[in-house]
């Protein structure tokens, strides 16, 4: 298939595909007519990249998964390098979750403090 068809089937743009090609994530094969040519394996690579990016992986973090697929593994996450990226990402997410929980707790304390009624003044009314 040509670049436009691959882009349409992958739900991306030809510009993105050219960028992936320049980064070495997508093969740069050319037909006899000089046009880029792709196959179903390339579509699988793109779907792997897109899924990982949807999960918050940056483009460079997808490289081990792409290389795993290129090595002939049916899934991109069955190689040691891919598993290492998964482990790093989980540690990163755990850290972010911890930070968010701390922020949530602080906001809860501030909300509880702000919700308390103001103290009564000496004359029996509320302070202004």
Coordinates of C-alpha atoms in Angstrom, one line a residue:
X1 CA 0.0 0.0 0.0
X2 CA 1.1 3.6 -0.5
X3 CA 1.6 6.2 2.2
X4 CA -1.9 7.7 1.9
X5 CA -3.6 4.4 2.4
X6 CA -1.5 3.5 5.3
X7 CA -2.1 6.8 7.0
X8 CA -5.9 6.5 6.5
X9 CA -5.9 2.9 7.8
X10 CA -3.8 3.8 10.8
X11 CA -5.8 7.0 11.6
X12 CA -2.9 9.3 11.2
X13 CA -1.3 11.6 8.6
X14 CA 1.3 11.1 5.9
X15 CA 3.4 13.8 7.7
X16 CA 3.4 11.7 10.8
X17 CA 4.5 8.6 8.8
X18 CA 7.3 10.5 7.3
X19 CA 8.4 11.6 10.7
X20 CA 8.3 8.1 12.0
X21 CA 10.4 7.1 9.0
X22 CA 12.9 9.8 9.7
X23 CA 13.2 8.5 13.3
X24 CA 13.8 4.9 12.1
X25 CA 10.5 3.6 13.5
X26 CA 8.9 2.9 10.1
X27 CA 10.8 1.3 7.2
X28 CA 11.6 3.4 4.2
X29 CA 10.9 1.0 1.3
X30 CA 10.3 2.3 -2.2
X31 CA 8.7 0.7 -5.1
X32 CA 10.0 0.8 -8.7
X33 CA 8.1 4.0 -9.3
X34 CA 9.9 5.7 -6.3
X35 CA 6.8 5.7 -4.1
X36 CA 6.9 4.6 -0.5
X37 CA 5.4 1.1 -0.1
X38 CA 4.0 -0.5 3.1
X39 CA 2.5 -3.7 4.1
X40 CA 0.3 -5.1 6.9
X41 CA 3.3 -5.5 9.1
X42 CA 3.9 -1.7 8.9
X43 CA 0.2 -1.2 9.9
X44 CA 0.8 -3.4 12.9
X45 CA 3.9 -1.3 13.9
X46 CA 1.9 1.9 13.6
X47 CA -1.0 0.5 15.7
X48 CA 1.5 -0.5 18.4
X49 CA 3.1 3.0 18.4
X50 CA -0.3 4.7 18.6
X51 CA -1.6 2.5 21.4
X52 CA 1.5 3.1 23.4
X53 CA 1.3 6.8 22.8
X54 CA -2.3 6.7 23.9
X55 CA -1.0 5.2 27.2
X56 CA 1.4 8.1 27.7
X57 CA 4.6 6.6 26.2
X58 CA 6.7 9.1 24.3
X59 CA 7.8 8.2 20.8
X60 CA 11.3 7.0 21.9
X61 CA 9.8 4.7 24.5
X62 CA 7.9 2.9 21.7
X63 CA 11.2 1.9 19.9
X64 CA 11.8 -1.4 21.8
X65 CA 8.2 -2.5 21.0
X66 CA 8.7 -1.7 17.3
X67 CA 12.1 -3.6 17.3
X68 CA 10.4 -6.6 19.0
X69 CA 7.8 -6.7 16.3
X70 CA 10.4 -6.4 13.6
X71 CA 12.3 -9.2 15.1
X72 CA 9.4 -11.5 14.3
X73 CA 7.7 -11.6 17.7
X74 CA 3.9 -11.7 17.3
X75 CA 3.5 -9.1 20.0
X76 CA 5.7 -6.1 20.6
X77 CA 5.8 -6.5 24.3
X78 CA 7.3 -10.0 24.5
X79 CA 11.0 -8.9 24.4
X80 CA 13.2 -8.0 27.4
X81 CA 13.7 -4.4 26.3
X82 CA 9.9 -3.9 26.0
X83 CA 9.3 -5.3 29.4
X84 CA 12.0 -3.0 30.8
X85 CA 10.1 0.0 29.3
X86 CA 6.8 -1.3 30.9
X87 CA 8.5 -1.5 34.3
X88 CA 10.0 2.0 34.0
X89 CA 6.6 3.4 33.0
X90 CA 4.8 1.7 35.9
X91 CA 7.4 3.1 38.3
X92 CA 6.8 6.6 36.8
X93 CA 3.0 6.2 37.1
X94 CA 3.3 5.0 40.7
X95 CA 5.4 8.1 41.5
X96 CA 2.9 10.4 39.8
X97 CA 0.0 8.7 41.6
X98 CA 1.8 9.3 44.9
X99 CA 2.3 13.0 44.1
X100 CA -1.3 13.4 43.2
X101 CA -2.5 11.6 46.3
X102 CA -0.4 14.1 48.4
X103 CA -1.8 17.1 46.6
X104 CA -5.4 15.7 47.0
X105 CA -4.8 15.3 50.7
X106 CA -3.5 18.8 51.1
X107 CA -6.5 20.2 49.1
X108 CA -8.8 18.2 51.4
X109 CA -7.2 19.7 54.5
X110 CA -7.6 23.2 53.0
X111 CA -11.2 22.6 52.0
X112 CA -12.1 21.3 55.5
X113 CA -10.4 24.4 57.0
X114 CA -12.2 26.8 54.7
X115 CA -15.6 25.1 55.3
X116 CA -15.4 25.8 59.1
X117 CA -17.7 28.6 60.2
X118 CA -15.9 31.7 61.3
X119 CA -15.7 32.1 65.1
X120 CA -18.3 34.1 67.0
X121 CA -17.3 37.6 68.1
X122 CA -17.6 38.8 71.7
X123 CA -20.9 40.5 71.0
X124 CA -22.6 37.3 69.9
X125 CA -22.5 37.9 66.1
X126 CA -20.1 36.5 63.5
X127 CA -16.9 38.2 62.7
X128 CA -16.7 39.9 59.3

